[in-house]
Coordinates of C-alpha atoms in Angstrom, one line a residue:
M5 CA -52.7 -24.4 60.1
C6 CA -55.3 -27.1 60.5
G7 CA -55.3 -30.1 58.4
I8 CA -58.0 -32.0 56.2
V9 CA -58.1 -35.7 55.3
G10 CA -60.8 -37.8 53.8
A11 CA -61.2 -41.1 52.1
A12 CA -63.6 -43.1 50.1
S13 CA -63.1 -47.0 49.9
S14 CA -64.6 -50.5 49.7
R15 CA -62.9 -51.0 53.0
S16 CA -62.7 -49.2 56.6
V17 CA -60.9 -45.9 56.1
V18 CA -60.3 -45.3 59.7
P19 CA -56.6 -46.2 59.4
N20 CA -56.1 -44.0 56.5
L21 CA -57.6 -41.1 58.3
I22 CA -55.5 -41.5 61.4
E23 CA -52.4 -42.0 59.5
G24 CA -53.0 -39.1 57.4
L25 CA -53.8 -36.8 60.3
S26 CA -50.6 -38.0 62.1
R27 CA -48.9 -36.9 58.9
L28 CA -50.4 -33.5 59.3
E29 CA -49.4 -32.9 62.7
Y30 CA -46.6 -30.6 61.8
R31 CA -48.9 -28.0 60.4
G32 CA -49.9 -27.3 64.1
Y33 CA -53.2 -28.0 65.8
D34 CA -54.8 -28.5 69.3
S35 CA -57.4 -31.2 68.6
A36 CA -58.5 -33.6 66.3
G37 CA -61.3 -35.9 65.0
V38 CA -62.7 -38.2 62.6
A39 CA -66.3 -38.9 61.4
V40 CA -67.2 -42.0 59.3
L41 CA -70.6 -43.2 57.5
N42 CA -71.5 -46.6 58.4
K43 CA -74.7 -48.6 59.1
N44 CA -75.2 -46.7 62.5
G45 CA -75.3 -43.3 60.5
I46 CA -72.8 -41.0 61.1
E47 CA -70.2 -41.8 64.0
R48 CA -67.7 -39.4 65.1
V49 CA -64.7 -39.4 67.7
R50 CA -63.0 -36.2 68.8
A51 CA -60.3 -35.4 71.3
V52 CA -58.4 -32.4 72.6
G53 CA -54.6 -33.0 72.6
R54 CA -52.7 -35.3 70.2
V55 CA -53.8 -37.3 67.4
S56 CA -52.6 -40.4 69.4
E57 CA -55.4 -39.4 72.0
M58 CA -57.9 -39.5 69.2
R59 CA -56.5 -42.8 67.9
E60 CA -57.3 -44.4 71.2
R61 CA -60.5 -43.3 71.3
A62 CA -61.4 -44.5 68.0
K63 CA -60.1 -47.8 68.9
D64 CA -62.1 -47.9 72.1
A65 CA -65.2 -47.1 69.9
N66 CA -64.4 -49.7 67.4
L67 CA -64.9 -47.1 64.7
T68 CA -65.3 -48.4 61.1
G69 CA -66.6 -46.9 58.0
A70 CA -65.8 -46.9 54.3
V71 CA -66.2 -43.3 53.7
G72 CA -64.9 -40.7 56.2
I73 CA -63.3 -37.3 57.0
G74 CA -60.8 -36.1 59.7
H75 CA -59.3 -33.0 60.8
T76 CA -56.5 -31.5 62.9
R77 CA -57.8 -28.1 64.5
W78 CA -55.9 -24.8 65.2
A79 CA -58.2 -22.9 67.4
T80 CA -59.4 -19.6 65.8
H81 CA -63.2 -19.3 66.6
G82 CA -63.6 -20.6 70.2
G83 CA -61.4 -22.1 72.6
V84 CA -59.6 -25.4 72.7
T85 CA -62.6 -27.8 73.7
E86 CA -63.9 -31.0 72.5
S87 CA -67.1 -29.4 71.3
N88 CA -65.2 -27.1 69.2
A89 CA -63.1 -29.6 67.6
H90 CA -64.1 -31.0 64.2
P91 CA -65.8 -32.7 62.5
H92 CA -69.2 -30.7 63.1
I93 CA -72.4 -32.5 62.5
S94 CA -75.8 -31.0 61.7
K95 CA -79.0 -33.0 63.1
G96 CA -77.1 -36.1 63.0
E97 CA -77.1 -35.9 59.1
I98 CA -74.3 -33.8 57.7
A99 CA -70.9 -34.1 58.8
V100 CA -68.1 -31.1 57.9
V101 CA -64.4 -30.5 58.3
H102 CA -63.1 -27.0 57.4
N103 CA -59.9 -25.0 57.1
G104 CA -59.8 -21.3 57.0
I105 CA -62.0 -18.6 58.1
I106 CA -65.8 -17.9 57.3
E107 CA -66.1 -14.1 57.5
N108 CA -69.8 -13.6 57.4
H109 CA -70.4 -16.5 59.8
D110 CA -72.3 -14.3 62.5
E111 CA -74.6 -13.0 59.9
Q112 CA -75.2 -16.9 58.8
R113 CA -75.6 -17.9 62.4
D114 CA -78.4 -15.5 63.0
R115 CA -80.1 -16.5 60.0
L116 CA -79.8 -20.3 60.9
V117 CA -80.9 -19.7 64.5
D118 CA -84.0 -18.1 63.1
L119 CA -84.5 -21.1 60.9
G120 CA -84.5 -23.3 64.1
Y121 CA -80.8 -24.6 64.3
E122 CA -79.2 -24.9 67.6
F123 CA -75.3 -24.4 67.8
T124 CA -73.2 -26.5 70.1
S125 CA -69.7 -24.7 69.4
Q126 CA -68.4 -21.3 69.1
T127 CA -66.8 -22.1 65.9
D128 CA -67.7 -20.7 62.3
T129 CA -67.4 -24.2 61.0
E130 CA -70.8 -25.0 62.5
V131 CA -72.5 -22.7 60.2
I132 CA -71.4 -24.5 57.3
A133 CA -72.7 -27.8 58.5
H134 CA -76.1 -26.3 59.2
L135 CA -76.3 -24.3 56.1
I136 CA -75.6 -27.3 54.1
H137 CA -78.1 -29.4 56.1
Y138 CA -80.7 -26.6 55.4
H139 CA -80.3 -26.8 51.5
H140 CA -80.2 -30.7 51.8
A141 CA -83.3 -30.6 53.6
Q142 CA -85.2 -28.8 50.8
G143 CA -84.7 -31.8 48.7
H144 CA -81.3 -31.1 47.0
N145 CA -78.7 -33.9 47.1
L146 CA -75.3 -33.3 48.7
L147 CA -73.6 -32.0 45.7
A148 CA -76.2 -29.4 45.1
S149 CA -76.5 -28.5 48.6
V150 CA -72.7 -27.7 48.9
K151 CA -72.5 -26.0 45.8
Q152 CA -75.4 -23.7 47.1
A153 CA -73.8 -23.2 50.6
V154 CA -70.5 -22.3 49.4
K155 CA -72.0 -19.6 47.1
E156 CA -73.6 -17.9 50.4
L157 CA -70.1 -17.9 52.4
T158 CA -67.6 -15.3 52.4
G159 CA -64.0 -16.1 53.3
A160 CA -61.2 -18.6 52.5
F161 CA -61.9 -22.1 53.2
A162 CA -61.6 -25.7 52.2
I163 CA -64.2 -28.0 53.2
S164 CA -65.3 -31.7 53.1
V165 CA -68.7 -33.1 53.9
L166 CA -70.6 -36.3 54.4
S167 CA -74.3 -37.2 54.3
V168 CA -76.1 -40.2 56.0
K169 CA -78.2 -40.1 52.9
E170 CA -75.3 -40.7 50.4
K171 CA -73.1 -43.2 52.0
D172 CA -70.8 -43.8 49.3
T173 CA -70.0 -40.0 48.8
M174 CA -67.6 -37.2 50.0
I175 CA -68.1 -33.6 48.7
T176 CA -65.3 -31.2 49.1
A177 CA -64.9 -27.6 48.0
R178 CA -62.0 -25.2 47.9
Q179 CA -61.9 -21.4 48.1
G180 CA -58.5 -19.9 49.2
C181 CA -57.1 -22.7 51.3
P182 CA -55.2 -25.7 49.9
L183 CA -56.8 -29.0 49.1
L184 CA -55.9 -31.9 47.0
V185 CA -57.5 -35.2 45.6
G186 CA -55.6 -38.5 45.9
L187 CA -56.3 -41.1 43.3
G188 CA -55.8 -44.7 44.4
N189 CA -56.7 -48.1 43.1
G190 CA -60.5 -48.5 44.0
E191 CA -60.4 -45.8 46.4
N192 CA -59.8 -42.0 46.4
F193 CA -58.6 -39.5 49.1
I194 CA -58.6 -35.7 49.9
A195 CA -56.3 -33.9 52.1
S196 CA -54.9 -30.3 52.6
D197 CA -51.2 -31.7 52.1
V198 CA -49.8 -34.3 50.0
S199 CA -48.2 -35.9 53.0
A200 CA -51.3 -37.2 54.3
V201 CA -52.0 -39.5 51.5
L202 CA -48.5 -40.6 50.4
A203 CA -49.0 -43.7 52.1
A204 CA -51.7 -44.7 49.9
T205 CA -51.0 -43.0 46.5
R206 CA -48.6 -40.6 44.8
K207 CA -51.2 -39.5 42.1
V208 CA -52.9 -36.3 43.0
I209 CA -54.8 -33.5 41.7
Y210 CA -54.5 -30.0 43.0
L211 CA -57.6 -28.3 43.1
E212 CA -58.3 -25.0 42.2
D213 CA -60.1 -22.0 43.9
G214 CA -63.8 -22.6 43.3
D215 CA -63.6 -26.2 42.6
V216 CA -66.1 -28.6 44.0
A217 CA -65.3 -32.1 44.0
E218 CA -67.4 -35.5 44.2
V219 CA -65.3 -38.3 45.4
K220 CA -66.4 -41.8 45.6
A221 CA -64.5 -45.1 45.7
S222 CA -65.3 -45.6 42.0
G223 CA -64.1 -42.2 40.9
V224 CA -63.7 -38.4 41.2
T225 CA -65.7 -35.7 39.3
I226 CA -64.6 -32.1 39.6
W227 CA -66.7 -28.8 38.8
D228 CA -64.7 -25.6 38.5
K229 CA -66.0 -22.1 39.6
A230 CA -68.3 -21.8 36.6
D231 CA -70.1 -25.0 37.6
T232 CA -68.5 -26.6 34.6
E233 CA -67.2 -30.4 34.8
I234 CA -63.5 -30.2 34.4
K235 CA -60.4 -32.4 34.1
R236 CA -57.6 -31.4 36.3
E237 CA -54.1 -32.5 35.5
I238 CA -52.9 -35.3 37.4
H239 CA -49.5 -35.0 39.2
V240 CA -47.1 -37.7 40.6
S241 CA -45.6 -36.3 43.7
D242 CA -42.0 -36.6 44.3
V243 CA -42.3 -36.3 48.0
S244 CA -40.7 -39.5 49.7
L245 CA -42.0 -41.0 52.8
A246 CA -38.7 -41.3 54.2
S247 CA -38.5 -37.4 54.0
L248 CA -41.4 -37.5 56.5
E249 CA -39.7 -39.8 59.0
L250 CA -37.3 -38.9 61.8
G251 CA -34.8 -41.5 61.1
P252 CA -32.0 -41.1 63.8
Y253 CA -32.8 -37.7 64.8
A254 CA -34.6 -36.5 67.9
H255 CA -36.7 -33.8 66.2
F256 CA -37.6 -32.7 62.8
M257 CA -36.1 -29.4 63.4
Q258 CA -32.7 -31.1 64.1
K259 CA -32.9 -33.3 61.2
E260 CA -34.0 -30.4 58.8
I261 CA -30.9 -28.2 60.1
H262 CA -28.4 -31.2 59.2
E263 CA -30.2 -31.8 55.9
Q264 CA -29.0 -28.3 54.8
P265 CA -25.9 -29.1 52.8
R266 CA -28.0 -31.5 50.8
A267 CA -30.9 -29.1 50.4
L268 CA -28.4 -26.3 49.3
T269 CA -26.8 -28.6 46.8
D270 CA -30.1 -29.6 45.3
T271 CA -31.2 -25.9 44.9
I272 CA -28.1 -24.7 43.2
E273 CA -27.7 -27.7 41.0
A274 CA -29.2 -26.1 37.8
V275 CA -27.0 -23.1 38.4
I276 CA -23.8 -25.1 38.7
D277 CA -24.7 -27.5 35.9
D278 CA -25.3 -24.8 33.6
A279 CA -22.3 -22.7 35.1
S280 CA -24.2 -19.6 34.3
F281 CA -26.9 -17.3 35.9
S282 CA -29.2 -17.8 33.2
T283 CA -33.0 -16.4 32.9
A284 CA -34.0 -19.9 31.8
L285 CA -33.6 -20.9 35.4
F286 CA -36.9 -19.2 36.0
G287 CA -38.8 -20.5 32.9
P288 CA -39.2 -19.6 29.4
E289 CA -41.0 -16.4 30.0
A290 CA -38.5 -15.1 32.5
A291 CA -36.4 -13.3 29.8
A292 CA -39.2 -11.1 28.6
V293 CA -40.1 -10.3 32.2
F294 CA -36.8 -9.4 33.3
E295 CA -36.3 -7.2 30.5
Q296 CA -39.0 -4.8 31.8
V297 CA -38.0 -4.8 35.3
D298 CA -37.0 -1.5 36.7
S299 CA -37.4 -2.2 40.5
V300 CA -38.4 -5.0 42.9
L301 CA -41.0 -5.5 45.4
I302 CA -40.7 -8.4 47.7
L303 CA -44.0 -9.5 49.7
A304 CA -43.5 -12.2 52.3
A305 CA -44.3 -13.2 56.0
G306 CA -42.4 -14.3 58.9
T307 CA -38.9 -16.3 58.1
S308 CA -39.6 -15.5 54.4
Y309 CA -39.9 -11.9 55.2
Y310 CA -36.4 -12.0 56.7
A311 CA -35.0 -13.7 53.6
G312 CA -36.5 -10.8 51.5
L313 CA -34.8 -8.4 53.7
T314 CA -31.5 -10.2 53.3
A315 CA -32.2 -10.0 49.4
K316 CA -32.7 -6.2 49.4
Y317 CA -29.2 -5.8 49.9
W318 CA -28.0 -8.2 47.1
L319 CA -30.6 -6.9 44.7
E320 CA -29.6 -3.3 45.2
S321 CA -25.7 -4.0 45.6
I322 CA -25.3 -6.6 42.9
A323 CA -28.3 -6.0 40.3
G324 CA -28.5 -2.1 41.1
L325 CA -32.1 -2.5 41.3
P326 CA -34.2 -0.6 43.8
T327 CA -35.9 -3.0 46.2
S328 CA -38.6 -2.7 48.8
V329 CA -39.6 -5.3 51.1
E330 CA -43.0 -5.5 52.6
I331 CA -45.1 -7.7 55.3
A332 CA -47.7 -9.2 53.1
S333 CA -50.4 -8.7 55.7
E334 CA -49.7 -5.1 55.9
Y335 CA -49.0 -4.1 52.0
R336 CA -52.5 -5.1 51.0
Y337 CA -54.4 -3.0 53.5
R338 CA -52.4 0.3 52.6
A339 CA -52.5 2.7 49.8
S340 CA -49.5 2.0 47.5
V341 CA -47.9 3.4 44.5
P342 CA -48.1 0.7 41.7
N343 CA -45.4 0.3 39.1
P344 CA -46.2 -2.0 36.1
N345 CA -42.4 -2.3 35.7
Q346 CA -41.8 -3.6 39.2
L347 CA -41.0 -7.4 39.6
V348 CA -43.3 -8.5 42.4
V349 CA -41.5 -11.4 44.2
T350 CA -43.7 -13.6 46.6
I351 CA -41.6 -16.1 49.1
S352 CA -43.2 -18.9 50.8
Q353 CA -42.2 -22.3 51.9
S354 CA -45.7 -23.9 51.4
G355 CA -46.9 -21.7 48.5
E356 CA -50.4 -21.5 50.4
T357 CA -49.5 -18.6 53.0
L358 CA -52.8 -16.8 52.9
D359 CA -51.5 -13.2 53.5
T360 CA -48.8 -13.7 50.8
M361 CA -51.3 -15.0 48.2
E362 CA -53.8 -12.1 49.0
A363 CA -50.9 -9.4 48.9
L364 CA -49.9 -10.9 45.3
K365 CA -53.6 -10.6 44.3
H366 CA -53.8 -6.9 45.5
A367 CA -50.5 -6.2 43.7
Q368 CA -51.9 -7.8 40.4
S369 CA -55.1 -5.9 40.9
L370 CA -53.2 -2.8 40.6
G371 CA -51.8 -3.6 37.3
Q372 CA -48.4 -5.2 38.4
A373 CA -48.1 -8.3 36.4
L374 CA -44.4 -9.0 36.5
T375 CA -44.6 -11.6 39.2
L376 CA -42.2 -14.3 40.4
S377 CA -42.8 -16.9 43.1
I378 CA -40.1 -18.5 45.2
C379 CA -41.6 -21.5 46.7
N380 CA -40.6 -25.1 47.8
V381 CA -43.9 -26.8 47.0
Q382 CA -44.6 -27.4 43.4
E383 CA -48.1 -26.5 41.8
S384 CA -49.0 -24.7 45.2
A385 CA -51.0 -21.7 44.9
L386 CA -48.3 -18.9 44.6
P387 CA -46.5 -20.6 41.7
R388 CA -49.8 -21.3 39.9
A389 CA -50.8 -17.6 40.1
S390 CA -47.3 -16.3 39.4
K391 CA -45.8 -15.1 35.8
I392 CA -42.5 -17.1 36.6
V393 CA -41.3 -19.3 39.3
L394 CA -38.1 -20.5 40.9
Y395 CA -38.6 -23.6 43.0
T396 CA -36.2 -24.1 46.1
R397 CA -35.2 -27.8 46.5
A398 CA -35.4 -28.1 50.4
G399 CA -37.6 -31.3 50.4
A400 CA -40.4 -31.6 52.9
E401 CA -40.0 -29.4 56.0
I402 CA -42.0 -30.5 58.9
G403 CA -40.8 -28.5 62.0
V404 CA -42.7 -25.5 62.5
A405 CA -39.7 -23.5 62.8
S406 CA -38.3 -23.0 59.2
T407 CA -34.6 -23.9 58.8
K408 CA -33.7 -25.4 55.4
A409 CA -36.6 -23.6 53.7
F410 CA -35.1 -20.3 54.8
T411 CA -31.5 -21.1 53.6
T412 CA -32.6 -22.5 50.2
Q413 CA -34.7 -19.1 50.0
L414 CA -31.8 -17.3 50.5
V415 CA -29.8 -19.2 47.7
A416 CA -32.7 -18.6 45.3
L417 CA -32.8 -15.0 46.1
F418 CA -29.2 -14.7 45.4
T419 CA -29.7 -16.4 42.2
L420 CA -32.3 -13.7 41.2
A421 CA -29.9 -10.9 42.1
A422 CA -27.2 -12.4 40.1
T423 CA -29.3 -13.2 37.2
L424 CA -30.8 -9.9 37.1
A425 CA -27.3 -8.2 37.4
K426 CA -26.1 -10.3 34.4
Q427 CA -29.4 -9.5 32.2
R428 CA -28.9 -5.7 33.0
G429 CA -25.1 -5.9 32.1
K430 CA -24.1 -5.1 35.8
M431 CA -21.9 -8.2 36.2
S432 CA -18.7 -9.0 34.5
E433 CA -17.7 -12.7 33.6
A434 CA -15.1 -12.6 36.3
K435 CA -17.5 -11.7 39.0
E436 CA -20.0 -14.4 37.6
E437 CA -17.3 -17.1 38.1
E438 CA -16.6 -15.8 41.6
Y439 CA -20.2 -16.2 42.4
L440 CA -20.6 -19.6 41.0
D441 CA -17.5 -20.4 42.8
A442 CA -19.1 -19.3 46.1
L443 CA -22.1 -21.4 45.3
R444 CA -20.0 -24.5 44.8
H445 CA -18.4 -24.3 47.9
L446 CA -21.4 -23.2 50.1
P447 CA -22.6 -26.8 51.0
V448 CA -19.0 -27.7 52.4
S449 CA -19.0 -24.6 54.3
V450 CA -22.5 -25.1 55.6
Q451 CA -21.2 -28.6 56.9
F452 CA -18.3 -27.1 58.7
A453 CA -20.7 -24.7 60.4
L454 CA -22.7 -27.5 61.6
N455 CA -19.8 -29.1 63.1
L456 CA -19.7 -26.3 65.6
E457 CA -22.8 -28.0 67.4
P458 CA -20.9 -29.1 70.4
Q459 CA -19.5 -25.6 71.1
I460 CA -23.1 -24.4 70.7
M461 CA -24.5 -26.9 73.0
K462 CA -22.3 -25.5 75.9
W463 CA -23.4 -22.0 75.1
A464 CA -27.0 -23.1 75.3
K465 CA -26.6 -23.9 78.9
R466 CA -26.0 -20.3 79.8
F467 CA -29.6 -19.5 78.4
G468 CA -31.6 -21.9 80.1
D469 CA -32.6 -19.6 83.0
K470 CA -32.7 -16.6 80.8
E471 CA -36.0 -14.8 79.9
H472 CA -34.7 -12.1 77.4
A473 CA -32.0 -11.9 74.8
L474 CA -30.8 -9.4 72.3
F475 CA -29.5 -10.2 68.5
L476 CA -27.3 -7.7 66.9
G477 CA -26.3 -7.6 63.4
R478 CA -25.2 -4.9 60.8
G479 CA -25.9 -4.6 57.0
V480 CA -26.9 -7.8 55.4
H481 CA -26.3 -9.8 58.7
Y482 CA -29.0 -7.7 60.4
P483 CA -31.9 -9.7 58.8
I484 CA -29.7 -13.0 60.2
A485 CA -29.8 -11.5 63.6
M486 CA -33.6 -11.0 63.2
E487 CA -34.1 -14.6 62.2
G488 CA -32.0 -15.8 65.0
A489 CA -34.2 -13.8 67.5
L490 CA -37.3 -15.2 65.8
K491 CA -36.1 -18.8 66.2
L492 CA -35.1 -18.3 69.8
K493 CA -38.4 -17.0 70.9
E494 CA -40.6 -19.3 68.8
I495 CA -39.3 -22.6 70.0
S496 CA -37.6 -21.9 73.3
Y497 CA -40.3 -19.2 74.3
I498 CA -37.5 -16.8 75.4
H499 CA -38.4 -13.2 74.6
A500 CA -35.9 -12.2 72.1
E501 CA -35.4 -8.9 69.7
A502 CA -33.2 -8.1 67.1
Y503 CA -31.5 -4.7 66.4
P504 CA -29.0 -3.1 63.9
A505 CA -25.9 -3.1 66.1
G506 CA -25.5 0.6 65.6
E507 CA -29.0 1.4 67.1
L508 CA -27.9 0.2 70.5
K509 CA -27.3 3.7 71.9
H510 CA -30.7 4.8 70.6
G511 CA -32.5 2.9 73.1
P512 CA -32.1 -0.9 73.4
L513 CA -28.8 -0.3 75.4
A514 CA -31.2 0.5 78.3
L515 CA -32.2 -3.2 78.5
V516 CA -28.5 -4.5 78.7
D517 CA -27.5 -6.0 82.2
S518 CA -25.9 -9.3 83.5
N519 CA -29.2 -11.1 82.9
M520 CA -29.6 -10.2 79.1
P521 CA -27.5 -12.4 76.9
V522 CA -26.5 -10.4 73.8
V523 CA -25.9 -12.7 70.6
V524 CA -23.8 -10.7 68.0
I525 CA -23.4 -11.8 64.2
A526 CA -19.9 -10.5 63.5
P527 CA -18.4 -11.7 60.2
N528 CA -15.0 -10.5 58.8
D529 CA -16.5 -7.7 56.4
E530 CA -16.3 -3.9 56.1
L531 CA -18.6 -3.4 59.2
L532 CA -16.6 -5.7 61.6
E533 CA -14.7 -2.6 63.3
K534 CA -18.2 -1.1 63.8
V535 CA -19.7 -4.0 65.3
K536 CA -16.5 -4.4 67.7
S537 CA -17.4 -0.8 68.9
N538 CA -20.8 -1.6 69.6
M539 CA -19.8 -5.0 71.4
Q540 CA -17.7 -2.7 73.7
E541 CA -20.9 -0.6 74.5
V542 CA -22.4 -4.1 75.7
S543 CA -19.3 -4.9 77.8
A544 CA -19.2 -1.7 79.6
R545 CA -22.7 -2.3 80.8
G546 CA -21.8 -5.5 82.1
G547 CA -23.7 -7.4 79.4
E548 CA -22.6 -10.9 78.3
L549 CA -21.8 -11.2 74.8
F550 CA -22.0 -14.4 72.5
V551 CA -20.1 -13.7 69.4
F552 CA -20.4 -15.6 65.9
A553 CA -17.3 -14.7 64.3
D554 CA -15.5 -15.7 61.3
D555 CA -12.2 -17.8 61.7
D556 CA -10.1 -14.8 60.7
S557 CA -12.1 -11.9 62.7
H558 CA -9.2 -11.9 65.4
F559 CA -11.6 -11.9 68.4
T560 CA -10.2 -12.9 71.9
E561 CA -12.4 -14.4 74.4
S562 CA -12.4 -12.7 77.7
E563 CA -14.7 -12.3 80.9
G564 CA -18.3 -11.9 79.8
V565 CA -17.2 -12.5 75.9
H566 CA -17.8 -15.9 74.3
V567 CA -16.6 -16.4 70.7
I568 CA -17.5 -19.2 68.2
R569 CA -15.6 -19.0 64.9
T570 CA -17.5 -20.2 61.8
P571 CA -15.4 -21.4 58.7
R572 CA -13.4 -18.7 56.8
H573 CA -15.4 -15.8 55.5
V574 CA -17.4 -16.8 52.5
G575 CA -18.0 -13.6 51.0
V576 CA -21.1 -12.3 49.6
L577 CA -23.0 -15.6 50.8
S578 CA -21.9 -15.0 54.4
P579 CA -25.8 -14.4 55.6
I580 CA -26.4 -18.1 54.7
L581 CA -23.6 -19.5 56.7
H582 CA -24.4 -17.4 59.8
T583 CA -27.8 -18.8 59.6
I584 CA -26.7 -22.3 61.0
P585 CA -25.2 -21.5 64.2
V586 CA -28.3 -19.2 65.3
Q587 CA -30.6 -22.3 64.4
L588 CA -28.3 -24.7 66.4
L589 CA -28.5 -22.3 69.5
S590 CA -32.3 -21.9 69.5
Y591 CA -32.6 -25.8 69.0
H592 CA -30.3 -26.5 71.9
V593 CA -31.8 -23.8 74.1
A594 CA -35.2 -25.1 73.5
L595 CA -34.1 -28.8 74.3
L596 CA -32.9 -27.4 77.7
K597 CA -36.0 -25.8 78.5
G598 CA -38.1 -28.8 77.5
T599 CA -40.5 -27.1 75.0
D600 CA -42.2 -28.9 72.0
V601 CA -39.4 -28.3 69.6
D602 CA -41.5 -29.3 66.5
K603 CA -44.6 -28.0 67.6
P604 CA -44.3 -24.8 69.5
R605 CA -47.4 -23.7 71.3
N606 CA -50.0 -21.5 69.6
L607 CA -48.0 -21.6 66.0
A608 CA -48.6 -23.4 62.9
K609 CA -46.6 -24.5 60.0
S610 CA -48.9 -23.2 57.2
V611 CA -50.6 -20.1 57.8
T612 CA -53.8 -20.4 55.8
V613 CA -55.9 -17.7 57.7
E614 CA -55.1 -13.9 58.6

């Protein structure tokens, strides 16, 4: 959600800024802008729409400057207008870009109006620009002005600031929103995501909450929240530029769906190589943590929440541990009963999801210190804040609709369930080998499921004129139905809902008619006959069924009943396999409807505001 990039160099940084913003497009945005320092002072270009529009304006303006900042905005305070786009400038002297939310902006706005400042936007960000300008006007340098201003701001934010009086300097600060520094050769960068700086450097420093950094071409100095100058660890990113390119695919979502066999292989590699579900997979402290665990609390949002719901079945049936799954944004605002022996598991692709991060902090404030992060991005906020961590190995995921991040989360959660079961003496050696064998064969089974794409494309044509759809599942496959409904609505804009199939007669059946396609997840498990009975209820009301079944489920196609058979039933890992066809269905329906598959309207990849 929103993206920041900045650079300080001895040459013009405009190409770096625009390249960086292009790399950040996947996060979701509706406007973009850049500002640079040059002999004319601060020069700014902004545009509603894509970065490409802003690029043309920068070219027409012959924009150039050795120090600059850029931003892609996802509207929160104020509509999608050029005047609301970043960077924001105060009195021609201070320029600011900002991610996050300033919760006390109304109070600060009133104060600044009384001080004679005029506002030209509806944003909370303009408050930051004027507040820094106010302190700068009192005779403080830019660094001191930013440090004082952030003390007066309440909320979550990442900012970067320029001043006409210090043309070689960029000041940046972080509180609750991701921000990193990229270290180049005679030039340095800042960004909200490593992808924005990869073309220039792989050496990055991840700023901590409360950090303020002074960035110049000649070097970087960082102060922590205690205002002590500090050296942060330098990391070398292993994200490849190739992973950020489309290659032969039409969309990143399509690419990432097809990358799942490799992503799953990479994620399970350590388990397979060790031929064991070992606590060492979760780090050196995991054994001591797991010994204390008597239950599990999973905190997540969106797709990650559905991964958590799936894991509940595994954790309870395999490890025998009572498990609750909570939507992160709800958990922190209700009275809950803390349990110091409960393992708190947070799940996030980015590791920066604000709702989940704040939920983790809330759990820790209640005395729940046994924390595990399952995350795809190393050194992001959630892993750093957690006692132990298990990284998924999905690689960079650009499409807003999560695909390979979801299936690798499921593998990681299954690994957690099996590891806890072994640690608790709930799993025999024979069962462990059975689970290991299932993991070994999973990538091949997923590739077979991907080969169903031509059949799914034919199905997609029958959804093109629909406005609503139902998804049904039972047991551990119900969360997969929920994920399928989410995918369809977020990229095709068809309203879709998921229900446990047994709930049909308790209300949803009233919606079923010939215009309501019903997608059914129907693997060959112990609930299959129950699902078949629920399907008959749909058929009797004239509903059209689209059934994803296993090869040995013995379904017969008939009028109004369409069947696609995935590879043989893969047992306990069946939810992962059945995720693939619902992803493909959503993708191809969206293609036919002509929506922006990778950047669906109103949505962002990384949600860093509440």
